[in-house]
Every structure is written in C-alpha cells, then in structure tokens.
PDB file of C-alpha atoms in Angstrom:
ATOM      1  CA  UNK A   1      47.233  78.101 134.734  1.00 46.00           C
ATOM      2  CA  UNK A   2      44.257  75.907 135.309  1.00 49.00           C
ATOM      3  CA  UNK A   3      44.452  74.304 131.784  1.00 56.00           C
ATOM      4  CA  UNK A   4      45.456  70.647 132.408  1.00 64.00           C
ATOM      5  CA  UNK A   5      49.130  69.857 131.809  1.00 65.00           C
ATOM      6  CA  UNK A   6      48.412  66.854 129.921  1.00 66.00           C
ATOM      7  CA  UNK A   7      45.315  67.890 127.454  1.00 64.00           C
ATOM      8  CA  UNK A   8      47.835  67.999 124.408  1.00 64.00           C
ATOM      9  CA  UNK A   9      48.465  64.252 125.068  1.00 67.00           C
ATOM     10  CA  UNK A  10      44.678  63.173 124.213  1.00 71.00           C
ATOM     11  CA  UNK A  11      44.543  61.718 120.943  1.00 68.00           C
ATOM     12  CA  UNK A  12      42.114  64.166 119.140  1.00 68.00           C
ATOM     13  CA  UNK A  13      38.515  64.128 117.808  1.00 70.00           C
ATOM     14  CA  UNK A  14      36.791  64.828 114.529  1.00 71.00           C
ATOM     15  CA  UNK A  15      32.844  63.968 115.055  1.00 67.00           C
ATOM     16  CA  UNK A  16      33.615  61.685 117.985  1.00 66.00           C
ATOM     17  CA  UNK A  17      35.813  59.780 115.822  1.00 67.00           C
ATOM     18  CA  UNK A  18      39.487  59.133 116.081  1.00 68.00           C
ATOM     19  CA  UNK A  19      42.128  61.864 114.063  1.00 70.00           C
ATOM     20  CA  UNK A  20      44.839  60.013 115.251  1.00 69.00           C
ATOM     21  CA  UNK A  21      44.800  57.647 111.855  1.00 72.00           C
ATOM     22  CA  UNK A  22      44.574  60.916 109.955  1.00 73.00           C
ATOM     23  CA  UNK A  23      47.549  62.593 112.176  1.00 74.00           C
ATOM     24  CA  UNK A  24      49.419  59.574 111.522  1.00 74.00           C
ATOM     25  CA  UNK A  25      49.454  59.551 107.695  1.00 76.00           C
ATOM     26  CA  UNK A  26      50.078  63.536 107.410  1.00 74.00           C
ATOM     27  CA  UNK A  27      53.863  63.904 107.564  1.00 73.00           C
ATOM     28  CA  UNK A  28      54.548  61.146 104.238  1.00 73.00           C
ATOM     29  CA  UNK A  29      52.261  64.120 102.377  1.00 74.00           C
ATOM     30  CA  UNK A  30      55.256  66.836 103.482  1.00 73.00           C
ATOM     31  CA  UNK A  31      58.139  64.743 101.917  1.00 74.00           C
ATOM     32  CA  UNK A  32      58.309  66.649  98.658  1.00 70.00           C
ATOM     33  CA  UNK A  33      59.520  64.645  95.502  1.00 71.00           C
ATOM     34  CA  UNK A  34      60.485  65.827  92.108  1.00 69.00           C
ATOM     35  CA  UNK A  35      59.420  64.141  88.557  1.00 72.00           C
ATOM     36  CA  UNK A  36      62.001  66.261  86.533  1.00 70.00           C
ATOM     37  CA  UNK A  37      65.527  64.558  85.781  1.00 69.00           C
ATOM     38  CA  UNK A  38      67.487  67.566  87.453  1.00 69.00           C
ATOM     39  CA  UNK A  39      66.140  68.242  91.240  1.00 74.00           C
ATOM     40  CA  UNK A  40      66.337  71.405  92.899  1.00 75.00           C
ATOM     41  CA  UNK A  41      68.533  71.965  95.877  1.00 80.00           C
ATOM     42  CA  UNK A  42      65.141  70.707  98.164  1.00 77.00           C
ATOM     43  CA  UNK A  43      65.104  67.417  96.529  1.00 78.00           C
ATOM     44  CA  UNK A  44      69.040  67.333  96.495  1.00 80.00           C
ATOM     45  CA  UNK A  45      69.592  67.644 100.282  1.00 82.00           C
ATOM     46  CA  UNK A  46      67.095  65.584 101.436  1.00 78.00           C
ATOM     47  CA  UNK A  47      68.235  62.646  99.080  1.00 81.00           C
ATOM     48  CA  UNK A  48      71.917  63.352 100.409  1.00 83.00           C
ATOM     49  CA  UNK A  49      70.648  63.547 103.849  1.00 83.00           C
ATOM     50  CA  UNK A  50      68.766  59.852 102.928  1.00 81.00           C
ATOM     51  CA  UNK A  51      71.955  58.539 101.375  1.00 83.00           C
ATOM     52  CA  UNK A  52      74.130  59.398 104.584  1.00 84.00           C
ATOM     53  CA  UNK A  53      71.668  57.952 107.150  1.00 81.00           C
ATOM     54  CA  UNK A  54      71.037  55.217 105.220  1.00 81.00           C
ATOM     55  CA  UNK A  55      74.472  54.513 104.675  1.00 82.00           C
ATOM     56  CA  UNK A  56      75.655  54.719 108.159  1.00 79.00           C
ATOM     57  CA  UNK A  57      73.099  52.258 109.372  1.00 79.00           C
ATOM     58  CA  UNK A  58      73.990  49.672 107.111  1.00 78.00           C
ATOM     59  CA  UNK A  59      77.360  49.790 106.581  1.00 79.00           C
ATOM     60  CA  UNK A  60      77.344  46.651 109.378  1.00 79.00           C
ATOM     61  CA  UNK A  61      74.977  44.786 108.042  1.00 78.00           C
ATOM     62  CA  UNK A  62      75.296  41.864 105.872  1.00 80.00           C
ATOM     63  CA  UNK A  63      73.467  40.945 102.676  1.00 79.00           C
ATOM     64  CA  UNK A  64      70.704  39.698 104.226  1.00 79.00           C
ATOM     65  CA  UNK A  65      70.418  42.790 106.348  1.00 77.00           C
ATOM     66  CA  UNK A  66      70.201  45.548 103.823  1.00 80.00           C
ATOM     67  CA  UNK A  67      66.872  44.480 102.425  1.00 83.00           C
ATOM     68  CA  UNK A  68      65.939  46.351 105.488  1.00 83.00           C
ATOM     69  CA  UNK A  69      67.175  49.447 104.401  1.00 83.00           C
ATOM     70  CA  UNK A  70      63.882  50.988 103.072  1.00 84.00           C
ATOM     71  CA  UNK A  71      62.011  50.068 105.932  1.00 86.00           C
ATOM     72  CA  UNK A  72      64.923  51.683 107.984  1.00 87.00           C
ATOM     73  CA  UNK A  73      65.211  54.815 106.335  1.00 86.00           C
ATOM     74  CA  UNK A  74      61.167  55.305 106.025  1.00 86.00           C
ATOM     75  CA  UNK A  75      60.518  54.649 109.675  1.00 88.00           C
ATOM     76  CA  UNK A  76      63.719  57.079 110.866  1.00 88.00           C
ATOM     77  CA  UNK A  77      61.852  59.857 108.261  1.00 87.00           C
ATOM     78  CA  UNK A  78      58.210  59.169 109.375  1.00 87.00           C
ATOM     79  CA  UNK A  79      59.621  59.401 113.150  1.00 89.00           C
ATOM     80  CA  UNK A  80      62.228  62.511 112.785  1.00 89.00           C
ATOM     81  CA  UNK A  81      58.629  64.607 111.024  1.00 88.00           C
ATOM     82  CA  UNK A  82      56.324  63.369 113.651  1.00 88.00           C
ATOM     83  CA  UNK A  83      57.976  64.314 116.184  1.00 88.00           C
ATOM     84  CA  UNK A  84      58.831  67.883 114.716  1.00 87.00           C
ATOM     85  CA  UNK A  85      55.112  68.356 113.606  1.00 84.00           C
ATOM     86  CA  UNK A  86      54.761  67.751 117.423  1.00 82.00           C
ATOM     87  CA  UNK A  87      56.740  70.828 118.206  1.00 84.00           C
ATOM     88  CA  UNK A  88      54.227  73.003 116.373  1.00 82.00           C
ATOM     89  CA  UNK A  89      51.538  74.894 119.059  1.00 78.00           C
ATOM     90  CA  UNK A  90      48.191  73.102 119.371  1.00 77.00           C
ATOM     91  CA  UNK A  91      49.355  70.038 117.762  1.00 78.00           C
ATOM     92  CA  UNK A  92      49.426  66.347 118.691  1.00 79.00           C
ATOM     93  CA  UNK A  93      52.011  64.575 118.769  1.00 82.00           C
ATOM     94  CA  UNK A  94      51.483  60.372 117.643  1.00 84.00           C
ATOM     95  CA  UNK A  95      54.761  59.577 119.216  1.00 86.00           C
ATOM     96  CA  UNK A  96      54.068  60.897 122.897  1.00 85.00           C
ATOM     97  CA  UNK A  97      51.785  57.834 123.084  1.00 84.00           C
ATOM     98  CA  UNK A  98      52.946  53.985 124.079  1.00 87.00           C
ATOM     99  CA  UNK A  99      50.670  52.677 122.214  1.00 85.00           C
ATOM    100  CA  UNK A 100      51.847  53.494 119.120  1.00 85.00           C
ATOM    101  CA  UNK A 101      55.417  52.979 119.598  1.00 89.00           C
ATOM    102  CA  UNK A 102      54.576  50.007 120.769  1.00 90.00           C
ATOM    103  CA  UNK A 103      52.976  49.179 117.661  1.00 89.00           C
ATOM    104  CA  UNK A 104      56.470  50.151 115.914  1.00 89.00           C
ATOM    105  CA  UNK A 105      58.904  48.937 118.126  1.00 90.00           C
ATOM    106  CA  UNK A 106      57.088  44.963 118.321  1.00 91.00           C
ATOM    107  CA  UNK A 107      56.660  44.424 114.677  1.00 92.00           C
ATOM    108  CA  UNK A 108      60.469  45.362 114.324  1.00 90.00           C
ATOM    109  CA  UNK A 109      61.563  43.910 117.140  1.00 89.00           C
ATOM    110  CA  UNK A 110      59.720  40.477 116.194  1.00 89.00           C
ATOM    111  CA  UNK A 111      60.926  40.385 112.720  1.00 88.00           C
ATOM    112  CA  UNK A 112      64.187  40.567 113.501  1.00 86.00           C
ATOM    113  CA  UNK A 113      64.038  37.755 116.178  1.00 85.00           C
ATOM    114  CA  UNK A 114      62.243  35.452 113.796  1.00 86.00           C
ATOM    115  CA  UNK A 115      64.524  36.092 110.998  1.00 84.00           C
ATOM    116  CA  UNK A 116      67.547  35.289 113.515  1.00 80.00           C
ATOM    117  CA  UNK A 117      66.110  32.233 114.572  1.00 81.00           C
ATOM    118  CA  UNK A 118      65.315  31.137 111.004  1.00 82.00           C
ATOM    119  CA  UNK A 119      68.575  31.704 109.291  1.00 78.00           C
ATOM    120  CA  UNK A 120      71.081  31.352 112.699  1.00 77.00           C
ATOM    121  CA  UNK A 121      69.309  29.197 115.150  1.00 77.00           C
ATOM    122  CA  UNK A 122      72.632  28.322 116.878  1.00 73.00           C
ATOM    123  CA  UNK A 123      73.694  31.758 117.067  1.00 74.00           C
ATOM    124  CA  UNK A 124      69.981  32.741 118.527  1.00 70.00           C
ATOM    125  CA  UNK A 125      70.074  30.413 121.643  1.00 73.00           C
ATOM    126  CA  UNK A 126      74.147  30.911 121.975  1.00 70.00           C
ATOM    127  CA  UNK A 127      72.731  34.212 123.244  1.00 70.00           C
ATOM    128  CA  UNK A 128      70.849  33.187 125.613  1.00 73.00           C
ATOM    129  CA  UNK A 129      74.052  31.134 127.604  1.00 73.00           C
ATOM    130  CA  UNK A 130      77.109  33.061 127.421  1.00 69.00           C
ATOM    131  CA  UNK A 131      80.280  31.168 126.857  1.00 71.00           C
ATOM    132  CA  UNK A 132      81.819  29.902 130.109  1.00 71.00           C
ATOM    133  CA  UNK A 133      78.945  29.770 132.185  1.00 70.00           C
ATOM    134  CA  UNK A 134      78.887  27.772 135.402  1.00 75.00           C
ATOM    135  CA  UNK A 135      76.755  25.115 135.766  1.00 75.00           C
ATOM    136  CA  UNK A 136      75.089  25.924 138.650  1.00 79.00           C
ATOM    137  CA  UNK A 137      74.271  29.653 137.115  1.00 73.00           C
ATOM    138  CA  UNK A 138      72.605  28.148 133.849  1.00 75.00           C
ATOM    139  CA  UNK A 139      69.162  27.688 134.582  1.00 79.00           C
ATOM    140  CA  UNK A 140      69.323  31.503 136.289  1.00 81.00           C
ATOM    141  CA  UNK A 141      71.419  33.185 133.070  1.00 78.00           C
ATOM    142  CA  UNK A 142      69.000  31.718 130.631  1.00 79.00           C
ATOM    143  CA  UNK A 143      65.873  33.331 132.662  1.00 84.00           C
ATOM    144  CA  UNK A 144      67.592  36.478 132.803  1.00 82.00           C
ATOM    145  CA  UNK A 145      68.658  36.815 129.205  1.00 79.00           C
ATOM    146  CA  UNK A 146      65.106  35.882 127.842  1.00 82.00           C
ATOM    147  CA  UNK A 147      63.842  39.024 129.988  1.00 86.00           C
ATOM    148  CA  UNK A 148      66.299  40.762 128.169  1.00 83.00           C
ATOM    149  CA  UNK A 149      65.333  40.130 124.905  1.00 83.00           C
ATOM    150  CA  UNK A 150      61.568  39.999 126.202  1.00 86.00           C
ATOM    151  CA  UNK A 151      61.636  43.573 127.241  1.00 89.00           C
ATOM    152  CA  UNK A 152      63.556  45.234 124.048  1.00 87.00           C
ATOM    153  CA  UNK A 153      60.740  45.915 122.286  1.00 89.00           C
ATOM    154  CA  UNK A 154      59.217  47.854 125.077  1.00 91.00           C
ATOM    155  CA  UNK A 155      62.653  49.721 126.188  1.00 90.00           C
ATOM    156  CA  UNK A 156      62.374  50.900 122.616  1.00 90.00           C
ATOM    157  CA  UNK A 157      58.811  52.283 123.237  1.00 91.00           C
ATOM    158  CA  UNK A 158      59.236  53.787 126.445  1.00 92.00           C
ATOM    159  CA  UNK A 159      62.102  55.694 125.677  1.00 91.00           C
ATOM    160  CA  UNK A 160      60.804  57.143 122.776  1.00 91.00           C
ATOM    161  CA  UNK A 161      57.417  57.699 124.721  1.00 90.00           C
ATOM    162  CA  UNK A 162      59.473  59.282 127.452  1.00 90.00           C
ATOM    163  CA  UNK A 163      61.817  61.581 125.820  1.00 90.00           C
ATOM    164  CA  UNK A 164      59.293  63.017 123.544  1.00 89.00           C
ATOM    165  CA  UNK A 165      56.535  63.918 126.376  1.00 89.00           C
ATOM    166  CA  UNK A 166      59.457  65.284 129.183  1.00 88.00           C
ATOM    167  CA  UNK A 167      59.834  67.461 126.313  1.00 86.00           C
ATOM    168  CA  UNK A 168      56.696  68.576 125.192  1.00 83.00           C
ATOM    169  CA  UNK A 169      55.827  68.973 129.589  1.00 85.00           C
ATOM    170  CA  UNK A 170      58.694  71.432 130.352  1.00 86.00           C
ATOM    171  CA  UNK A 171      57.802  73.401 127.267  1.00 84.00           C
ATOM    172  CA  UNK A 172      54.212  73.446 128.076  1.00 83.00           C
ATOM    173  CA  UNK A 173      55.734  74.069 131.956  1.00 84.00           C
ATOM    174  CA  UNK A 174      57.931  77.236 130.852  1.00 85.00           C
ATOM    175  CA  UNK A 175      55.422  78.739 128.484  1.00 82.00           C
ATOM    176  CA  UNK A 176      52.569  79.093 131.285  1.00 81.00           C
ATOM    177  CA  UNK A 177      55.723  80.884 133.694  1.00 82.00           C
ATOM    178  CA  UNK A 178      56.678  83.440 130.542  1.00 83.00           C
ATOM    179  CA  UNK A 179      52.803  83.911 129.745  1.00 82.00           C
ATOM    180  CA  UNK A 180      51.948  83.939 133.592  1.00 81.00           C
ATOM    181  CA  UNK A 181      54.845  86.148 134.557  1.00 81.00           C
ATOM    182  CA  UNK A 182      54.545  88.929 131.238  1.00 78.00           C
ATOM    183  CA  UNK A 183      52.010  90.972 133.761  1.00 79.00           C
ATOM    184  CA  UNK A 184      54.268  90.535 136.624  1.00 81.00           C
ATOM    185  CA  UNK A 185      58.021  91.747 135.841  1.00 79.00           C
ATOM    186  CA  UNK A 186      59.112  92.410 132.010  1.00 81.00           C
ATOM    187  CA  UNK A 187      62.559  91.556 132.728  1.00 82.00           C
ATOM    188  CA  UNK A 188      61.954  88.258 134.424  1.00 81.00           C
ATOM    189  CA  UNK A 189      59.377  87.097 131.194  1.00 83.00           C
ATOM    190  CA  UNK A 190      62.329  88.721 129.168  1.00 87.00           C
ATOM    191  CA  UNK A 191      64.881  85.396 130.551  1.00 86.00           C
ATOM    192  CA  UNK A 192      62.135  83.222 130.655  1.00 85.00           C
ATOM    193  CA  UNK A 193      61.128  83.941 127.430  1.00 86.00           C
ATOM    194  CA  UNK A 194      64.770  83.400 126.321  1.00 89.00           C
ATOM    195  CA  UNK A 195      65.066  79.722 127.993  1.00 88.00           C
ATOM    196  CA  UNK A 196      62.248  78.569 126.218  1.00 86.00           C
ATOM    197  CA  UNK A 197      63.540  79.803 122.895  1.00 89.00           C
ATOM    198  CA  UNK A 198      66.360  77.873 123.727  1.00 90.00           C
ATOM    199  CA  UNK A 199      64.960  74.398 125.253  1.00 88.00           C
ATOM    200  CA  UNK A 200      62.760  74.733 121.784  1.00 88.00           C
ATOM    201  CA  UNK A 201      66.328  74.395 120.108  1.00 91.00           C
ATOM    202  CA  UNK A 202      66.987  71.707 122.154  1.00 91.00           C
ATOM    203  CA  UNK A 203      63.911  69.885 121.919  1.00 90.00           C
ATOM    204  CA  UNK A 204      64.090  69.840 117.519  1.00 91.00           C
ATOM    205  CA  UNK A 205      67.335  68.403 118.239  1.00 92.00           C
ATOM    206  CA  UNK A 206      65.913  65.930 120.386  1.00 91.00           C
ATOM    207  CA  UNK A 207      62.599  65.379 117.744  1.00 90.00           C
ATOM    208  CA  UNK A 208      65.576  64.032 115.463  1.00 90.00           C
ATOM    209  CA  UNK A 209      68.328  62.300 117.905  1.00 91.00           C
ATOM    210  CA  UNK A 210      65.267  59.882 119.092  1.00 91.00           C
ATOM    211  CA  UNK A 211      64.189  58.908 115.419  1.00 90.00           C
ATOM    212  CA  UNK A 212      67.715  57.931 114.619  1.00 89.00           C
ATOM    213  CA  UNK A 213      68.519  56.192 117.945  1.00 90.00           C
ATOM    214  CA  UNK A 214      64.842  54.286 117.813  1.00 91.00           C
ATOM    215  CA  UNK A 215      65.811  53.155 114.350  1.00 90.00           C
ATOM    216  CA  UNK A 216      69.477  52.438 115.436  1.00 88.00           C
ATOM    217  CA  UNK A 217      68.383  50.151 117.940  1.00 89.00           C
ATOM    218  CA  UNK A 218      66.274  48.055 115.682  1.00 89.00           C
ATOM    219  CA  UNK A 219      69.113  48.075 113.168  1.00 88.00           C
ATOM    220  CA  UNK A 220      71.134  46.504 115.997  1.00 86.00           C
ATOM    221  CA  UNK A 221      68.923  44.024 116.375  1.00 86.00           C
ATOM    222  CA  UNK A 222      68.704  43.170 112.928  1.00 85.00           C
ATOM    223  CA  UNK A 223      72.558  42.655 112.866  1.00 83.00           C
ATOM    224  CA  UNK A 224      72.520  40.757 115.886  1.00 79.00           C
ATOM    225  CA  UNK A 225      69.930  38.208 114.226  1.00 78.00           C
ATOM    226  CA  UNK A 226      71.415  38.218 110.177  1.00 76.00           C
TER     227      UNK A 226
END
C-alpha cells in the first residue's frame, strides 16, 4: 500500500534513456494486414470497422476536407490501441501524459486554423464577431472568442489526459483494496474483486470513446475551417 499511486505515470527507462519513443511506435506493429486477395475474417472486420468510422466522420465534410481522412482514421486507430495497451498490468500508457497530447492535439488544431484562414478568411474572422453584436460589446466578444479558439487545442489535451489517468487511478485505487482486503474477509475481496472486473469493462470502453471523441473534435474543426 506504500507503492506510489502515480509510479505507472513515469515515462519509462531503458539504460537511462527514454522508452517512451519506443512505446509510442509499438501499437502500428499490432495492426495486422494481409497480402493475399481474399482476407480472413481479422482483416475483414477491422477494414469494416475502418470503413464505418471513417465514413461517419466525413460524411460532413466537403472536398477539401476528406483529404483528411487518412490522417483521421490513423490517429483515432493509433489512439483507440494506446490507450488499450494502457489497460494491460505494468504497462505505460503514452496518452496519460499532456505532453504528448499536446503534441497531437496542436499540430491538428493548427492545421486546421491555417487551412481556414487560407481558403475562407471571411468566414475565419466572422467567427470571431457574431452577427448582431452591439457595439459597445465588440472589442470584449472578439477577446473572448480568440480565448476560445486559443484554448481548443489544449481542451483537447486535457481531456484526453484526464479521462485516461482518472481511469488508470481508480483501477490502481480498487486493486490495492481487493489485494489489501483478500487476507482480511473473502467475501468482501469477493465484491471488490467483482467491481473492478467491471470498471475494467468500463474503462476499454472508455480507451475507445476518447479516441473517437479526440478525433471528432478535430474533425469539427476541420469542417468549421473547409
């Protein structure tokens, strides 16, 4: 019970050097692909699975938009198997860290702004003034809406960042109470035990809801800038 609640949120070691880069490039190696002309059921639900995502996010954009699309459907995929890998015991998990999110969500997030104010410049600073305003309110309106769009990137990060290590604490929280309370009362570690299978349910489901809503969000930005 001593073991510090946040050791599985250090970025790992090999030699003194950094795994993270390492961590990082393991799940692409887990997407299996086929070279034969008829794929097996594997290779057949996971390009479904591809189509349908893909399909769903795009389905608003415009022309201009879908050359996204591969970008979008490889970050939701790298996302949805880091964060499962994650769930694994003694593992690390890349996305429980701001810093990399951050590193996702700005690159996005800037892209799509710059494209917006590229190809719909009017449209870009009609955003920043809603229509009606009063005068008086102008100067105040415009501050607050650049803070909004200042701060998206970072909303992105930090809810990612937050979902994923609430998680990964209460798991860590009620797997110390079943281990702790096993020599204590059988039936007690019995419902514990129980909860934890079930928040583990809850928490795959949550590995994938938060690598389609992350990627959701930048696809909304993309439509609101093509």
């Amino acid at each position: 019970m001593n073991e510090n609640l946040f050791a599985s949120f250090i970025a790992p070691t090999i030699l003194g050097l950094p795994a993270a880069v390492l961590i990082i490039l393991f799940p692409p190696l887990l997407i299996p692909t086929s070279k034969y002309l008829v794929n097996n059921r594997l290779i057949t639900t996971q390009q479904w699975l591809i189509k349908l995502t893909s399909k769903q996010m795009m389905a608003m954009h415009n022309t201009k938009g879908r050359t996204w699309s591969l970008m979008l459907v490889s970050l939701i995929i790298f996302i949805a198997t880091t964060n499962l890998l994650g769930l694994l015991p003694h593992s690390f998990t890349p996305t429980t860290q701001l810093s990399m999110n951050l590193a996702m969500a700005i690159p996005l997030w800037a892209g799509a702004v710059i494209m917006g104010f590229r190809s719909k410049i009017k449209n870009a600073l009609a955003h920043f003034l809603p229509q009606g305003t009063p005068t008086p309110l102008i100067p105040m309106l415009v501050i607050i809406e650049t803070i909004s769009l200042l701060i998206q990137p970072m909303a992105l990060a930090v809810r990612l960042t937050a979902n994923i290590t609430a998680g990964h604490l209460l798991m860590h929280l009620i797997g110390s109470a079943t281990l702790a309370m096993s020599t204590i009362n059988l039936p007690s570690t019995l419902i514990i035990f129980t909860i934890l299978i079930l928040l583990t349910i809850l928490e795959i489901a949550v590995a994938l809801i938060q690598a389609y809503v992350f990627t959701l969000l930048v696809s909304l930005y993309l439509h609101d800038n093509t």
